[in-house]
Coordinates of C-alpha atoms and ligand atoms in Angstrom, one line a residue:
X1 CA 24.5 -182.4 -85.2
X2 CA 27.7 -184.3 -83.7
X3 CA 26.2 -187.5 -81.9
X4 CA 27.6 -186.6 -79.0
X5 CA 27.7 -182.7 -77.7
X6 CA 28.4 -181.0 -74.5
X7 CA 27.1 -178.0 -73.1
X8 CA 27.2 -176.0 -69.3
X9 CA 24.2 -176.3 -68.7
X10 CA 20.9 -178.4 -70.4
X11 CA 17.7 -177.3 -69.9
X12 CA 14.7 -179.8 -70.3
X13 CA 11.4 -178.2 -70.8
X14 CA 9.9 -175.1 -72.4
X15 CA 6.9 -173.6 -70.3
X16 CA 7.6 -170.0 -68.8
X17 CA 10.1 -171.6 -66.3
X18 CA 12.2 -173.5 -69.0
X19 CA 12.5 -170.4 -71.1
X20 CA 13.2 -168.1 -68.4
X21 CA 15.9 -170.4 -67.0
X22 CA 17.2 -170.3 -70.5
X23 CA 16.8 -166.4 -70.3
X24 CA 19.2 -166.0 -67.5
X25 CA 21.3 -169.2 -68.1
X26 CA 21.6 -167.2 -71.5
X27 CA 22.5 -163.8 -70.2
X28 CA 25.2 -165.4 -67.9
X29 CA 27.0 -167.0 -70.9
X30 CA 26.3 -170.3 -70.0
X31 CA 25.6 -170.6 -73.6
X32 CA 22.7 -173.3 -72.9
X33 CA 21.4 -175.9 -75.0
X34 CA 17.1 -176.2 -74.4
X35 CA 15.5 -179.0 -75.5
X36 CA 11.7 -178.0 -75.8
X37 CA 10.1 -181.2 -75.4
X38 CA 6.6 -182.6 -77.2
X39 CA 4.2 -179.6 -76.1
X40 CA 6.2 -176.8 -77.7
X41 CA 6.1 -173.8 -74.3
X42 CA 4.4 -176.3 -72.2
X43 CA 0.7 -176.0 -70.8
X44 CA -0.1 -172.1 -71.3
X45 CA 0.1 -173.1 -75.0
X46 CA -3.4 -174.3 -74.7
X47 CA -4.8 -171.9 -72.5
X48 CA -6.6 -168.7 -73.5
X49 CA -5.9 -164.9 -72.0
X50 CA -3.5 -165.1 -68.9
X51 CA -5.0 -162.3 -66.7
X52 CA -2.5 -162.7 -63.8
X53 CA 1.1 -162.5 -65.1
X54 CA 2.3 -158.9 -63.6
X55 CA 2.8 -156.3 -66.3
X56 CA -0.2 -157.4 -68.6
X57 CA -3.5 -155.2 -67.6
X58 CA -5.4 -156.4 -70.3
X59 CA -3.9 -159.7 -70.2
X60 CA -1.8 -162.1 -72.9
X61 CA -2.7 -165.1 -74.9
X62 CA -0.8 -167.7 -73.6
X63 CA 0.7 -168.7 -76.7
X64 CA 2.4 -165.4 -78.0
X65 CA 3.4 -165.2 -74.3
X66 CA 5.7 -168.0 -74.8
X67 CA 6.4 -167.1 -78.4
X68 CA 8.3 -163.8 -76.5
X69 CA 10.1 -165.8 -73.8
X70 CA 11.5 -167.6 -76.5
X71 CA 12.4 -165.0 -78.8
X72 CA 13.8 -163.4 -75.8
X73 CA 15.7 -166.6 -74.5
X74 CA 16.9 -166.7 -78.5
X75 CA 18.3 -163.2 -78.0
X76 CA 20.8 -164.1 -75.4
X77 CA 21.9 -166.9 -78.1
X78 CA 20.6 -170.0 -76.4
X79 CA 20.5 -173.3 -78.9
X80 CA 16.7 -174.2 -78.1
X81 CA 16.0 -177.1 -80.1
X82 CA 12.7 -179.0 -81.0
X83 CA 13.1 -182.4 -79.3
X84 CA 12.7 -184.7 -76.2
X85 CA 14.8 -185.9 -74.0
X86 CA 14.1 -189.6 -73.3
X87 CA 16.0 -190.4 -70.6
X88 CA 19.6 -188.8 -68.1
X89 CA 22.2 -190.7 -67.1
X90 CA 23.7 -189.2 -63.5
X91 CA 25.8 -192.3 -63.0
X92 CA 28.9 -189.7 -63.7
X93 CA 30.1 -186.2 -64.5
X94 CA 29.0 -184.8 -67.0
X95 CA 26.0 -186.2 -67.2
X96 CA 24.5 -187.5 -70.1
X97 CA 21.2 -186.8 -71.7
X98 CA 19.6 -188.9 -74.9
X99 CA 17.6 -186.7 -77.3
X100 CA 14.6 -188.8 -79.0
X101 CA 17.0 -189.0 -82.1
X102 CA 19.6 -190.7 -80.3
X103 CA 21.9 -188.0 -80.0
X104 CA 23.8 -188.0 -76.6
X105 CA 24.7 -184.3 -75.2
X106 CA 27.1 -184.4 -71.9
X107 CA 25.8 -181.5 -69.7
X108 CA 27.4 -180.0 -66.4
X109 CA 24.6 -179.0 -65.2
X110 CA 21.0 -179.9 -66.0
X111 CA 17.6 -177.9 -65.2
X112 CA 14.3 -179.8 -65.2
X113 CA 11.0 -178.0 -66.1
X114 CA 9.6 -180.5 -67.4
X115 CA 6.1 -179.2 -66.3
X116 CA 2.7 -181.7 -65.4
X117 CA 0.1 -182.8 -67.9
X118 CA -3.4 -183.4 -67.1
X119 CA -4.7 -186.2 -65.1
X120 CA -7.5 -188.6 -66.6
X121 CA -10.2 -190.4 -63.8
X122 CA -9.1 -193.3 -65.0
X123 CA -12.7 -194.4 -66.5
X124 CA -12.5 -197.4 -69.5
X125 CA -14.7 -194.6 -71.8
X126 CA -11.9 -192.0 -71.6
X127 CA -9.3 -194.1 -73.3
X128 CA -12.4 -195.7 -75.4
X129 CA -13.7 -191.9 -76.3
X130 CA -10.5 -190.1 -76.5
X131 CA -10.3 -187.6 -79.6
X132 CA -13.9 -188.4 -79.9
X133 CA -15.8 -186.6 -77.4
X134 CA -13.1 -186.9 -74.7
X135 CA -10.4 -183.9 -74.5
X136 CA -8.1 -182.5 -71.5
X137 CA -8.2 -179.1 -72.9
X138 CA -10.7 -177.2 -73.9
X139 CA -8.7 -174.0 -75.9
X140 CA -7.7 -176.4 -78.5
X141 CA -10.8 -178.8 -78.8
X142 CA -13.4 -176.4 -77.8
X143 CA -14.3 -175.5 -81.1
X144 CA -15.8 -178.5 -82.3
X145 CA -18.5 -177.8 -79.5
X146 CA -19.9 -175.1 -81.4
X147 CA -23.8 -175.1 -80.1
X148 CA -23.3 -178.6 -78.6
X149 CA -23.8 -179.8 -75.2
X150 CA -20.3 -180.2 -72.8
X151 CA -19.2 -181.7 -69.3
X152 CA -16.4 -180.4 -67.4
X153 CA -15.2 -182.2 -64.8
X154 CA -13.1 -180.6 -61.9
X155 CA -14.0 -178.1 -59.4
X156 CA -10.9 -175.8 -59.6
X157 CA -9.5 -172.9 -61.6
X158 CA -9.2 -174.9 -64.6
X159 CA -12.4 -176.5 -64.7
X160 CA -13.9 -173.2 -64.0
X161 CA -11.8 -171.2 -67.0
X162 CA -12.5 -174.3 -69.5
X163 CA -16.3 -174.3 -68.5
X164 CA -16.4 -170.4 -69.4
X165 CA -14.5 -170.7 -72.4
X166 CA -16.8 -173.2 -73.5
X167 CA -19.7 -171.7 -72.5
X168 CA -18.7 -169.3 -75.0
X169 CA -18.4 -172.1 -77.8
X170 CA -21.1 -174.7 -76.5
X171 CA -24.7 -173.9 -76.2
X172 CA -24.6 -175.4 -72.8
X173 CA -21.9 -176.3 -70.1
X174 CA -22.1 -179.4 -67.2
X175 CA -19.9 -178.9 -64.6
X176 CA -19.6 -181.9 -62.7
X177 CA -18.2 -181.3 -59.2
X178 CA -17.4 -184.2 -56.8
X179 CA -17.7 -181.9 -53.9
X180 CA -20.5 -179.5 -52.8
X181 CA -18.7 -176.3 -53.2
X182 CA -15.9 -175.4 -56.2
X183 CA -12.2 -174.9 -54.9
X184 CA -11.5 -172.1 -57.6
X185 CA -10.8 -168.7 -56.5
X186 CA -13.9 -166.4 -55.9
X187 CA -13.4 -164.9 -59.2
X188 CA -13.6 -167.8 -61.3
X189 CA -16.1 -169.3 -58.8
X190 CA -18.7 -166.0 -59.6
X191 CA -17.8 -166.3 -63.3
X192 CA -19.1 -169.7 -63.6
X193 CA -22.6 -169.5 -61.3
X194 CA -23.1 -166.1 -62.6
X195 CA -22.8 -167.6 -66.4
X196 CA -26.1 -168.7 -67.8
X197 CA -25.0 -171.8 -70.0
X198 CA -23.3 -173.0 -67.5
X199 CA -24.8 -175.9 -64.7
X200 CA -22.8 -177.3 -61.4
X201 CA -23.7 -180.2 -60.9
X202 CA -22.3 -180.8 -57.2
X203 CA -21.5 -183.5 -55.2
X204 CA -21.4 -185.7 -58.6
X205 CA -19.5 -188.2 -60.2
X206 CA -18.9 -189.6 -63.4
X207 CA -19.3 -193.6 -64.1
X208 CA -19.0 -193.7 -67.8
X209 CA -19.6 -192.8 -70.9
X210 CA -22.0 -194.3 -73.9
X211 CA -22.1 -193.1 -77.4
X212 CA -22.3 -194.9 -80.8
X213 CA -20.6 -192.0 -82.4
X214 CA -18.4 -190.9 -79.9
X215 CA -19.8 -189.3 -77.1
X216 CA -23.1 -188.5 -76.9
X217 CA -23.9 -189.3 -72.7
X218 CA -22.0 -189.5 -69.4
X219 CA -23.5 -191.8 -66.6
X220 CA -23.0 -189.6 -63.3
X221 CA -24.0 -190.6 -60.1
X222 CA -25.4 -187.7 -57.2
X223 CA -24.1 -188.0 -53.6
X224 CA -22.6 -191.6 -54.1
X225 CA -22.7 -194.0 -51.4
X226 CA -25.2 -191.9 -49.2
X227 CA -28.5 -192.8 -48.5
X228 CA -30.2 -190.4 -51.2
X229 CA -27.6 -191.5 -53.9
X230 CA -29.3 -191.0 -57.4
X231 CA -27.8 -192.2 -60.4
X232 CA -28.8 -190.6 -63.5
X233 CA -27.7 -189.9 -67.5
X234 CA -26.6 -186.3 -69.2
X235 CA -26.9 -185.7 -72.7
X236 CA -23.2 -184.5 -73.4
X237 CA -21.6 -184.4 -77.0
X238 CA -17.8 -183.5 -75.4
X239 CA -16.6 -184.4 -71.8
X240 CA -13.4 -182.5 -70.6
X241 CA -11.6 -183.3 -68.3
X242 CA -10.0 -180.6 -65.7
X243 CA -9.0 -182.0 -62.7
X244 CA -5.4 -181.3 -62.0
X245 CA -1.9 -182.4 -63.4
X246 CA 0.5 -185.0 -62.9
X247 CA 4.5 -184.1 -62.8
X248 CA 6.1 -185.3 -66.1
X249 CA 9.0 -187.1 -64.3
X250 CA 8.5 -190.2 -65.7
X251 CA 12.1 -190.4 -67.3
X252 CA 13.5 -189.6 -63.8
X253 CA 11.9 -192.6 -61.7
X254 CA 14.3 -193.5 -59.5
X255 CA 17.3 -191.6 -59.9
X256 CA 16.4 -188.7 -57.8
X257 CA 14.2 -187.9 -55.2
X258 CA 10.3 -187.4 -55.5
X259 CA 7.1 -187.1 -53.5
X260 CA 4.5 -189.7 -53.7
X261 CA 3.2 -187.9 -56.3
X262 CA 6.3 -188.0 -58.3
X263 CA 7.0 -184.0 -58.1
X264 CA 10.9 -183.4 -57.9
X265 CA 12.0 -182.4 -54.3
X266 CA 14.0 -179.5 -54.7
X267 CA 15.8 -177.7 -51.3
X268 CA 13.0 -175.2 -50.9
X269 CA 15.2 -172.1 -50.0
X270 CA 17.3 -172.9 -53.9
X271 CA 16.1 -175.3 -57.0
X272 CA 19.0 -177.9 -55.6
X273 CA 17.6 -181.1 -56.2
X274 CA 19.5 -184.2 -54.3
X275 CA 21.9 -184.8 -57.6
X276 CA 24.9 -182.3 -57.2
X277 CA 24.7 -179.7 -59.9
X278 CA 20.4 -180.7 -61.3
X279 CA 18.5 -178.4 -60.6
X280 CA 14.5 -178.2 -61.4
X281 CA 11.6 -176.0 -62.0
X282 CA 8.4 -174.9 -62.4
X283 CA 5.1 -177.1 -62.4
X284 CA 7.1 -180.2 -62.1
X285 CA 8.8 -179.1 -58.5
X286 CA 5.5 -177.8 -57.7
X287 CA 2.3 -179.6 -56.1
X288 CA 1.1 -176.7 -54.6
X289 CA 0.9 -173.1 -56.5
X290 CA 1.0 -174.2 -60.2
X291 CA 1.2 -171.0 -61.3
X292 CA 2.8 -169.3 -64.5
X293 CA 4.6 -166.6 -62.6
X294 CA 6.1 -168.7 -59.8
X295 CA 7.5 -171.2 -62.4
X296 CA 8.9 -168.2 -63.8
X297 CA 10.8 -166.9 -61.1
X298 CA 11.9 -170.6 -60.0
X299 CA 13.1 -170.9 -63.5
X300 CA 15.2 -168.1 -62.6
X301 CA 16.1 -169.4 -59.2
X302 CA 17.1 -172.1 -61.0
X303 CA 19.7 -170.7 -63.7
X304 CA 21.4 -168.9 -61.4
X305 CA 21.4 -172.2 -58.8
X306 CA 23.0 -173.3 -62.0
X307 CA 25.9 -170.6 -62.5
X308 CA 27.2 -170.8 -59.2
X309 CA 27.7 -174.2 -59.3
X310 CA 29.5 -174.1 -62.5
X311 CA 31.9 -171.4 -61.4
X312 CA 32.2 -173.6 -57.9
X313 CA 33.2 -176.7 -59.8
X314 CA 35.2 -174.1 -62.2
X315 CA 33.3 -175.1 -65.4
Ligands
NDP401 P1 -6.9 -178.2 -58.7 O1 -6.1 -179.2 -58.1 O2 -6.9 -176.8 -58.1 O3 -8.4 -178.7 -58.8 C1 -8.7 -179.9 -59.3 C2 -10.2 -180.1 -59.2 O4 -10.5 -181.4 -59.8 C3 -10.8 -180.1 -57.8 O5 -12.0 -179.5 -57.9 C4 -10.8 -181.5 -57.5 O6 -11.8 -181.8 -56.6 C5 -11.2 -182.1 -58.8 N1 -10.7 -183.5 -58.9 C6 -9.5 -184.1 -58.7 N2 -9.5 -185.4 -58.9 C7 -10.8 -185.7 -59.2 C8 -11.4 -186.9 -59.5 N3 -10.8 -188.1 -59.5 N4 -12.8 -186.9 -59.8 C9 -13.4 -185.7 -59.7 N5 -12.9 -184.5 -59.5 C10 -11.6 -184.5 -59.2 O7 -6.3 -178.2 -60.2 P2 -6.4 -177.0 -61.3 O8 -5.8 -177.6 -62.5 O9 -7.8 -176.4 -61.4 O10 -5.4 -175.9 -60.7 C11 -4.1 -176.1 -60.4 C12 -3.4 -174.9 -59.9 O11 -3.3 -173.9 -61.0 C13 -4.2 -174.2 -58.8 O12 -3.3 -173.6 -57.9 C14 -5.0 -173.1 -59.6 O13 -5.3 -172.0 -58.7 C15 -4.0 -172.7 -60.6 N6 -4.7 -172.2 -61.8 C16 -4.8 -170.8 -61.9 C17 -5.5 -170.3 -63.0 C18 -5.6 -168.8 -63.0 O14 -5.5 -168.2 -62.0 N7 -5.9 -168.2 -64.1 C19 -6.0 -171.0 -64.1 C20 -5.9 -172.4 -63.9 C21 -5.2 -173.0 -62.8 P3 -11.6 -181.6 -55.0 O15 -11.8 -180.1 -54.8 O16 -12.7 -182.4 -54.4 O17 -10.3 -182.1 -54.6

């Protein structure tokens, strides 16, 4: 590889809205270059059966759903490529992007998907634990749990799909809810009260973890602060965490605008971010509907955001 390349258009980030940006950035001829980044099709890599991506009645394993988008995104002869991009410079046209070999590639346009990764509480024991009892996803950790006792922590679709799938595993689930009811969708929400193995703990909260080898309890405390407060130990082997993502914009930090959460603002009606010709999609755009589908289509939103503003600027 030359140390320094150019392309059209650069697209960072492989989940189903990388890859489908690639798709139609691909079948326009915009003869992309994707760089994949360090989780290889992004988040639905280590999830289990997606059940609501139209066209799949049975469903798909998230994994050989983005082995396809790829394949697909290969067919229109897109360069997707293995690496990270560690940091953009939008000082000047073309832009220039860094690959984590050093490599700089001068891009006309740019799409972000980028995606989220999952958000920690922020407890001493997590980092202490971590790998050894501690795990933000249960698909590819679950089965060291195999007739062991588990926490999940969150209250929403993902806590209630990890707590399932490890009920499966596990011979008994926690799920330790900081609020008295579950946010999830009514069918999640039935799946985990109506599964046996699996106990809500509501209104809880977790204050550490103890262990000698690795994990082996959480401290949680019941109704915290209130006047029948009850503080109180689980016997847990693994403690997962699933309680929502954070954008992975890090590498973007002040060169282009963000919410407080650091999600990329894009226009709302196109993927237009505030940098003439960047664009961005999927999760990392998103604080809202984090879903596979809508990255998707913003991915597409996004390529063709992309096209026009290479044929306006006559690139
Ligand atoms: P959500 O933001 O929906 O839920 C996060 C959960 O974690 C909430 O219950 C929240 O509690 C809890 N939480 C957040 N911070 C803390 C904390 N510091 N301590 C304790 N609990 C905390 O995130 P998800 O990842 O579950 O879902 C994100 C999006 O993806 C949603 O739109 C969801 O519908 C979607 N999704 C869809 C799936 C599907 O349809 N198959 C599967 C997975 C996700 P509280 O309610 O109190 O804020």
């Amino acid at each position: 590889m030359a140390d320094r390349e150019y392309t059209r258009c650069l697209i960072i980030g492989s989940g189903p809205a990388g890859y489908t940006a690639a798709i139609y950035a691909g079948r326009a001829n915009l003869q992309p270059i994707e760089y994949c980044g360090l989780q290889i099709g992004g988040q639905l890599t280590t999830t289990t059966i997606v059940e609501n991506f139209p066209g799949y009645p049975q469903g798909v394993d998230g994994n050989q759903m983005m082995m396809d988008l790829r394949s697909q995104a290969t067919n229109f002869g897109v360069d997707i490529r293995d690496g990270v991009i560690t940091k953009v410079d939008f000082s000047k046209k073309p832009y220039v992007a860094t690959t984590d070999r050093g490599a700089e590639i001068e891009a006309e346009s740019i799409i972000i998907a980028t995606g989220a990764t999952a958000k920690y509480l922020g407890l001493d024991d997590e980092k202490k634990y971590m790998g050894q009892g501690v795990s933000a996803c249960a698909t590819c950790d679950g089965f060291f749990y195999r007739k062991k006792v588990v926490a999940v922590v969150g209250g929403g679709d993902t806590a209630c799909e990890e707590a399932n799938y490890l009920a499966g595993l596990a011979s008994k689930v926690y799920m330790i809810v900081r609020k008295p009811y579950l946010r999830a969708s009514e069918v999640m929400k039935k799946r985990v009260e109506e599964n046996e193995k699996i106990e809500i703990l509501y209104e809880t909260n977790t204050l550490g973890l103890f262990g000698d080898n690795g994990v082996e309890g959480a401290h949680v405390v019941y109704r915290k602060g209130e006047s029948d407060e009850k503080k109180y130990d689980i016997a847990i082997d693994g403690f997962f965490l699933a309680i929502g993502h954070k954008p992975q914009t890090d590498i973007f930090k002040g060169s282009m605008d963000m919410d407080e959460q650091g999600f990329i603002k894009v226009n709302g009606i196109n993927q237009k971010t505030n940098i003439d010709g960047v664009f961005a999609a999927g999760d990392v755009c998103d604080p809202h509907y984090q879903q596979a589908i809508i990255a998707a289509a913003t991915g597409a939103k996004a390529a063709l955001d992309a096209q026009e503003y290479l044929n306006q600027i006559g690139k």
